[in-house]
Amino acid sequence: MDLTELTPRSLVEGLRRRLKKSLGQNFLLDEIITRTIAREVESFRPLHILEIGPGAGALSLALCSLHHPITVVEKDDHCADYLGQVFAQQPDFHVIHGDALSVDLPDFCMNAEDRTVLAANLPYNVASQIYFRFIDADMPLLGMVLMFQREVADRFLAKPSTSQYGILSVIGQYYHDIERVIDVPPECFFPAPKITSTVIRFTPRRRELSPEREPAFRKLVHAAFSLRRKTLANSLAGFAQLDKAAWIQRLTDLGFAPTVRAESLQIADFIKILNSLD
Ligand code: SAM
């Protein structure tokens, strides 16, 4: 198929009667958005692109214009078949039919020298899980350009002492520099979802902790935000075998107010607390 004749709209038309709501299939129709995502991907200067949840291929089409090898991972049988046909003539375009949460990912995701960038517009319930799959496996990606429900994107981007600041902000900003790329209104999709989406860009940052210490950091952050309206000493009571009084003492010794709350702590503060447990 000649890709120059395709548009997001014509691609979606080909799958229109096979839409699966259960897989969160809201397909992009807007070329400004697909090109914006492709431009962000290209700004990392990748050698490989991994796209998760390609659907009818609107974003894949924009990514093809970058002329890098592309591998797409799609769970839905019809979409996977359709993409195989539409992009059959495209050199170095590979379709993996499977669930991106569990399928074996290509070797090029595991090697920094393969300079892989991940792009995805996924169902909202899957997007954060995919992010954490890559973090947990410590895959050395050059970067990621991902679309989330706007409220979730706002949590990734939030600064301390705001209502959105929480686990996603601290853990996300520990691993990545995170930037908002563009908000995407419902009318850019077929069918139109009820919510606004946001594309964000993740660039790996230098991590202060060794990989062995990171699980403890994440546990601390989860515990700290477990009782959002309470003080940190209350939330952490029982964590690391310290009771509330011991936590008040420790936090005071570290220079924090005894009534400090998790939402006012910077990443460096969480690291300081973690290091005091050694
Ligand atoms: N990226 C396309 C676009 O922007 O038009 C499609 C977006 S649609 C919101 C999400 C796509 O992810 C659907 O094609 C759906 O079948 C696929 N999907 C859902 N869960 C998935 C999973 N766990 N692994 C791989 N693909 C998945």
Short mmCIF file of C-alpha atoms and ligand atoms in Angstrom, two decimals:
data_model
loop_
_atom_site.label_atom_id
_atom_site.label_comp_id
_atom_site.label_asym_id
_atom_site.label_seq_id
_atom_site.Cartn_x
_atom_site.Cartn_y
_atom_site.Cartn_z
CA MET A 1 0.00 0.00 0.00
CA ASP A 2 1.28 3.46 -0.87
CA LEU A 3 1.65 5.23 2.47
CA THR A 4 1.53 8.67 0.85
CA GLU A 5 -2.15 8.05 0.08
CA LEU A 6 -3.03 7.25 3.68
CA THR A 7 -4.30 9.59 6.36
CA PRO A 8 -5.26 8.89 9.99
CA ARG A 9 -8.89 9.18 8.89
CA SER A 10 -8.57 6.66 6.05
CA LEU A 11 -6.73 4.24 8.35
CA VAL A 12 -9.45 4.46 11.01
CA GLU A 13 -12.12 4.04 8.33
CA GLY A 14 -10.68 0.61 7.53
CA LEU A 15 -11.26 -0.60 11.11
CA ARG A 16 -14.34 1.35 12.00
CA ARG A 17 -16.66 -1.64 12.20
CA ARG A 18 -14.29 -3.63 14.38
CA LEU A 19 -13.78 -1.20 17.24
CA LYS A 20 -13.33 -2.74 20.70
CA LYS A 21 -14.34 -0.54 23.57
CA SER A 22 -12.90 -3.04 26.04
CA LEU A 23 -9.39 -2.32 24.66
CA GLY A 24 -9.84 1.44 24.97
CA GLN A 25 -9.85 1.94 21.22
CA ASN A 26 -10.08 5.66 20.60
CA PHE A 27 -8.08 6.24 17.44
CA LEU A 28 -6.27 9.45 16.59
CA LEU A 29 -7.66 11.34 13.59
CA ASP A 30 -5.61 14.48 13.83
CA GLU A 31 -2.40 14.69 11.81
CA ILE A 32 -1.15 17.70 13.77
CA ILE A 33 -1.07 15.50 16.87
CA THR A 34 0.50 12.46 15.17
CA ARG A 35 3.17 14.66 13.57
CA THR A 36 3.84 16.43 16.86
CA ILE A 37 4.43 13.09 18.57
CA ALA A 38 6.67 11.95 15.70
CA ARG A 39 8.69 15.19 15.94
CA GLU A 40 9.21 14.62 19.67
CA VAL A 41 10.34 11.05 18.99
CA GLU A 42 12.79 12.26 16.34
CA SER A 43 14.23 14.89 18.69
CA PHE A 44 15.86 12.03 20.66
CA ARG A 45 17.67 10.95 17.44
CA PRO A 46 16.62 7.29 17.75
CA LEU A 47 17.85 4.28 15.82
CA HIS A 48 14.78 2.17 16.72
CA ILE A 49 11.21 3.06 17.52
CA LEU A 50 8.90 0.91 19.62
CA GLU A 51 5.24 1.82 19.41
CA ILE A 52 2.77 0.24 21.82
CA GLY A 53 -0.94 0.08 21.02
CA PRO A 54 -0.79 1.25 17.37
CA GLY A 55 -4.50 0.55 16.73
CA ALA A 56 -5.36 1.54 13.16
CA GLY A 57 -1.86 2.93 12.61
CA ALA A 58 -2.38 6.71 12.65
CA LEU A 59 0.66 7.34 14.80
CA SER A 60 2.62 4.54 13.06
CA LEU A 61 2.05 6.36 9.77
CA ALA A 62 3.63 9.56 11.12
CA LEU A 63 6.47 7.54 12.67
CA CYS A 64 7.18 5.86 9.29
CA SER A 65 8.04 9.27 7.86
CA LEU A 66 11.09 9.30 10.19
CA HIS A 67 12.64 6.35 8.28
CA HIS A 68 13.79 4.33 11.28
CA PRO A 69 13.01 0.66 11.96
CA ILE A 70 9.66 0.47 13.78
CA THR A 71 8.28 -2.36 15.87
CA VAL A 72 4.68 -2.11 17.05
CA VAL A 73 3.04 -4.17 19.81
CA GLU A 74 -0.72 -4.56 19.49
CA LYS A 75 -3.03 -6.75 21.59
CA ASP A 76 -6.05 -6.76 19.30
CA ASP A 77 -6.10 -9.48 16.58
CA HIS A 78 -7.89 -7.37 14.00
CA CYS A 79 -5.63 -4.34 14.48
CA ALA A 80 -2.50 -6.53 14.37
CA ASP A 81 -3.66 -8.17 11.07
CA TYR A 82 -4.71 -4.83 9.61
CA LEU A 83 -1.36 -3.19 10.41
CA GLY A 84 0.49 -6.16 8.92
CA GLN A 85 -1.40 -5.61 5.66
CA VAL A 86 -1.28 -1.81 5.56
CA PHE A 87 2.43 -1.58 6.32
CA ALA A 88 3.46 -4.77 4.47
CA GLN A 89 5.61 -2.86 1.96
CA GLN A 90 7.23 -0.68 4.58
CA PRO A 91 10.84 -1.81 5.11
CA ASP A 92 11.72 -2.59 8.72
CA PHE A 93 8.16 -2.41 10.03
CA HIS A 94 7.43 -5.28 12.43
CA VAL A 95 4.20 -6.19 14.18
CA ILE A 96 4.23 -8.06 17.49
CA HIS A 97 0.78 -9.39 18.28
CA GLY A 98 0.53 -9.53 22.07
CA ASP A 99 -0.17 -7.84 25.36
CA ALA A 100 2.49 -5.20 25.94
CA LEU A 101 2.21 -5.76 29.69
CA SER A 102 3.57 -9.30 29.40
CA VAL A 103 4.90 -10.02 25.88
CA ASP A 104 8.67 -10.42 25.38
CA LEU A 105 9.95 -7.10 24.11
CA PRO A 106 12.59 -6.94 21.35
CA ASP A 107 16.27 -7.07 22.27
CA PHE A 108 16.82 -3.55 20.99
CA CYS A 109 14.93 -2.25 24.05
CA MET A 110 17.60 -3.76 26.30
CA ASN A 111 20.69 -2.21 24.67
CA ALA A 112 21.50 1.47 25.10
CA GLU A 113 23.46 1.50 21.82
CA ASP A 114 20.25 0.63 19.93
CA ARG A 115 18.94 4.09 20.86
CA THR A 116 15.30 3.07 21.24
CA VAL A 117 12.46 5.52 21.78
CA LEU A 118 9.04 4.38 22.96
CA ALA A 119 5.91 6.07 21.63
CA ALA A 120 2.42 5.16 22.78
CA ASN A 121 -1.14 6.29 22.91
CA LEU A 122 -2.61 3.61 25.13
CA PRO A 123 -5.86 3.03 26.98
CA TYR A 124 -5.73 5.06 30.15
CA ASN A 125 -5.73 2.07 32.48
CA VAL A 126 -2.74 0.53 30.67
CA ALA A 127 -0.55 3.62 30.09
CA SER A 128 0.87 3.95 33.63
CA GLN A 129 1.41 0.18 33.87
CA ILE A 130 3.45 0.27 30.67
CA TYR A 131 5.52 3.14 32.06
CA PHE A 132 6.27 1.05 35.15
CA ARG A 133 7.03 -2.06 33.10
CA PHE A 134 9.90 -0.15 31.46
CA ILE A 135 11.08 1.36 34.76
CA ASP A 136 10.94 -1.98 36.60
CA ALA A 137 12.95 -3.74 33.90
CA ASP A 138 15.39 -0.82 33.82
CA MET A 139 15.33 -0.75 30.01
CA PRO A 140 17.84 1.79 28.73
CA LEU A 141 15.51 3.71 26.42
CA LEU A 142 16.63 7.05 25.01
CA GLY A 143 13.25 8.49 25.84
CA MET A 144 9.50 8.02 25.76
CA VAL A 145 6.68 10.06 24.27
CA LEU A 146 3.44 8.89 25.86
CA MET A 147 -0.16 10.01 25.91
CA PHE A 148 -2.11 9.96 29.18
CA GLN A 149 -5.43 11.17 30.46
CA ARG A 150 -4.70 14.84 31.30
CA GLU A 151 -5.22 14.32 35.04
CA VAL A 152 -2.62 11.54 35.07
CA ALA A 153 -0.19 13.66 33.04
CA ASP A 154 -0.71 16.49 35.56
CA ARG A 155 0.27 14.11 38.36
CA PHE A 156 3.49 13.14 36.55
CA LEU A 157 4.30 16.83 36.08
CA ALA A 158 3.20 18.15 39.50
CA LYS A 159 5.48 20.14 41.78
CA PRO A 160 5.62 19.75 45.59
CA SER A 161 2.88 21.40 47.68
CA THR A 162 0.24 21.06 44.96
CA SER A 163 -2.84 18.87 45.12
CA GLN A 164 -1.66 16.67 42.21
CA TYR A 165 1.75 15.97 43.73
CA GLY A 166 2.08 12.34 44.78
CA ILE A 167 3.57 8.95 44.02
CA LEU A 168 3.57 9.38 40.21
CA SER A 169 5.26 12.80 40.51
CA VAL A 170 8.04 11.67 42.84
CA ILE A 171 8.78 8.35 41.20
CA GLY A 172 8.33 9.68 37.64
CA GLN A 173 10.52 12.75 38.27
CA TYR A 174 13.16 10.61 39.98
CA TYR A 175 13.62 8.57 36.79
CA HIS A 176 12.87 11.21 34.16
CA ASP A 177 12.80 14.84 33.23
CA ILE A 178 9.15 15.19 32.27
CA GLU A 179 7.74 17.80 29.91
CA ARG A 180 4.24 18.52 28.67
CA VAL A 181 4.14 18.37 24.86
CA ILE A 182 0.52 19.04 23.93
CA ASP A 183 -3.03 18.67 25.22
CA VAL A 184 -5.29 16.63 22.93
CA PRO A 185 -9.03 17.39 23.02
CA PRO A 186 -11.64 14.62 22.57
CA GLU A 187 -12.52 15.65 19.00
CA CYS A 188 -9.06 14.55 17.82
CA PHE A 189 -10.15 10.90 18.26
CA PHE A 190 -12.68 8.48 16.84
CA PRO A 191 -14.75 7.69 18.77
CA ALA A 192 -14.33 10.83 20.90
CA PRO A 193 -13.53 9.96 24.53
CA LYS A 194 -15.11 11.96 27.37
CA ILE A 195 -11.79 13.33 28.56
CA THR A 196 -8.85 15.44 27.41
CA SER A 197 -5.52 13.71 26.90
CA THR A 198 -1.97 15.03 27.20
CA VAL A 199 1.21 13.95 25.47
CA ILE A 200 4.26 14.00 27.71
CA ARG A 201 7.91 13.46 27.02
CA PHE A 202 10.20 11.51 29.35
CA THR A 203 13.97 11.96 29.18
CA PRO A 204 16.01 9.70 31.48
CA ARG A 205 17.86 11.66 34.18
CA ARG A 206 20.90 10.79 36.25
CA ARG A 207 19.59 8.76 39.17
CA GLU A 208 21.03 9.45 42.61
CA LEU A 209 20.53 5.91 43.96
CA SER A 210 22.05 2.60 42.90
CA PRO A 211 19.54 0.26 41.20
CA GLU A 212 19.61 -1.97 44.32
CA ARG A 213 18.40 0.95 46.51
CA GLU A 214 15.59 2.02 44.20
CA PRO A 215 12.97 -0.52 45.37
CA ALA A 216 13.41 0.78 48.94
CA PHE A 217 13.02 4.36 47.66
CA ARG A 218 9.78 3.43 45.92
CA LYS A 219 8.46 1.66 49.02
CA LEU A 220 9.25 4.74 51.10
CA VAL A 221 7.43 7.01 48.63
CA HIS A 222 4.38 4.71 48.59
CA ALA A 223 4.30 4.59 52.40
CA ALA A 224 4.77 8.36 52.68
CA PHE A 225 1.71 9.06 50.51
CA SER A 226 -0.40 6.22 51.96
CA LEU A 227 -2.28 8.58 54.30
CA ARG A 228 -2.37 11.74 52.25
CA ARG A 229 -4.05 13.99 54.78
CA LYS A 230 -1.88 12.92 57.70
CA THR A 231 1.58 14.02 58.72
CA LEU A 232 4.55 12.09 57.35
CA ALA A 233 5.25 10.61 60.81
CA ASN A 234 1.71 9.20 60.87
CA SER A 235 1.99 7.78 57.34
CA LEU A 236 5.37 6.24 58.00
CA ALA A 237 4.48 4.77 61.44
CA GLY A 238 5.51 1.10 61.26
CA PHE A 239 7.67 1.63 58.16
CA ALA A 240 11.26 0.38 58.59
CA GLN A 241 10.26 -0.92 62.05
CA LEU A 242 10.00 2.61 63.43
CA ASP A 243 6.92 3.76 65.32
CA LYS A 244 5.42 7.23 65.03
CA ALA A 245 7.49 8.71 67.90
CA ALA A 246 10.71 7.34 66.36
CA TRP A 247 9.76 8.87 63.02
CA ILE A 248 9.08 12.27 64.62
CA GLN A 249 12.51 12.11 66.22
CA ARG A 250 14.21 11.06 63.00
CA LEU A 251 12.46 13.68 60.88
CA THR A 252 13.37 16.38 63.40
CA ASP A 253 17.00 15.20 63.48
CA LEU A 254 17.05 15.48 59.67
CA GLY A 255 15.87 19.10 59.87
CA PHE A 256 12.18 18.62 59.00
CA ALA A 257 9.27 20.00 61.03
CA PRO A 258 7.65 17.21 63.11
CA THR A 259 4.38 17.94 61.29
CA VAL A 260 5.86 17.80 57.78
CA ARG A 261 3.66 16.13 55.10
CA ALA A 262 4.77 14.00 52.18
CA GLU A 263 3.31 16.44 49.67
CA SER A 264 5.82 19.16 50.64
CA LEU A 265 8.91 16.97 50.18
CA GLN A 266 11.25 17.20 47.19
CA ILE A 267 12.82 14.06 45.68
CA ALA A 268 16.08 14.94 47.48
CA ASP A 269 14.18 14.92 50.81
CA PHE A 270 12.91 11.38 50.21
CA ILE A 271 16.48 10.32 49.39
CA LYS A 272 17.76 11.99 52.57
CA ILE A 273 15.19 10.11 54.64
CA LEU A 274 16.02 6.82 52.89
CA ASN A 275 19.74 7.29 53.45
CA SER A 276 19.15 7.89 57.16
CA LEU A 277 17.77 4.33 57.40
CA ASP A 278 21.12 2.72 56.50
N1 SAM B 1 -2.17 4.49 18.89
C1 SAM B 1 -3.43 4.44 18.15
C2 SAM B 1 -3.88 5.84 17.85
O1 SAM B 1 -3.34 6.75 18.46
O2 SAM B 1 -4.78 6.02 17.03
C3 SAM B 1 -4.50 3.67 18.93
C4 SAM B 1 -4.81 4.22 20.28
S1 SAM B 1 -6.03 3.32 21.19
C5 SAM B 1 -6.28 4.52 22.50
C6 SAM B 1 -5.12 2.12 22.14
C7 SAM B 1 -4.62 0.89 21.38
O3 SAM B 1 -3.91 0.07 22.29
C8 SAM B 1 -5.73 0.01 20.80
O4 SAM B 1 -5.39 -0.33 19.49
C9 SAM B 1 -5.73 -1.23 21.70
O5 SAM B 1 -6.14 -2.40 21.03
C10 SAM B 1 -4.27 -1.30 22.11
N2 SAM B 1 -4.04 -1.97 23.41
C11 SAM B 1 -4.83 -1.95 24.50
N3 SAM B 1 -4.26 -2.64 25.50
C12 SAM B 1 -3.07 -3.09 25.03
C13 SAM B 1 -2.04 -3.89 25.57
N4 SAM B 1 -2.09 -4.32 26.84
N5 SAM B 1 -0.97 -4.19 24.79
C14 SAM B 1 -0.90 -3.74 23.50
N6 SAM B 1 -1.86 -3.00 22.93
C15 SAM B 1 -2.92 -2.68 23.68
#
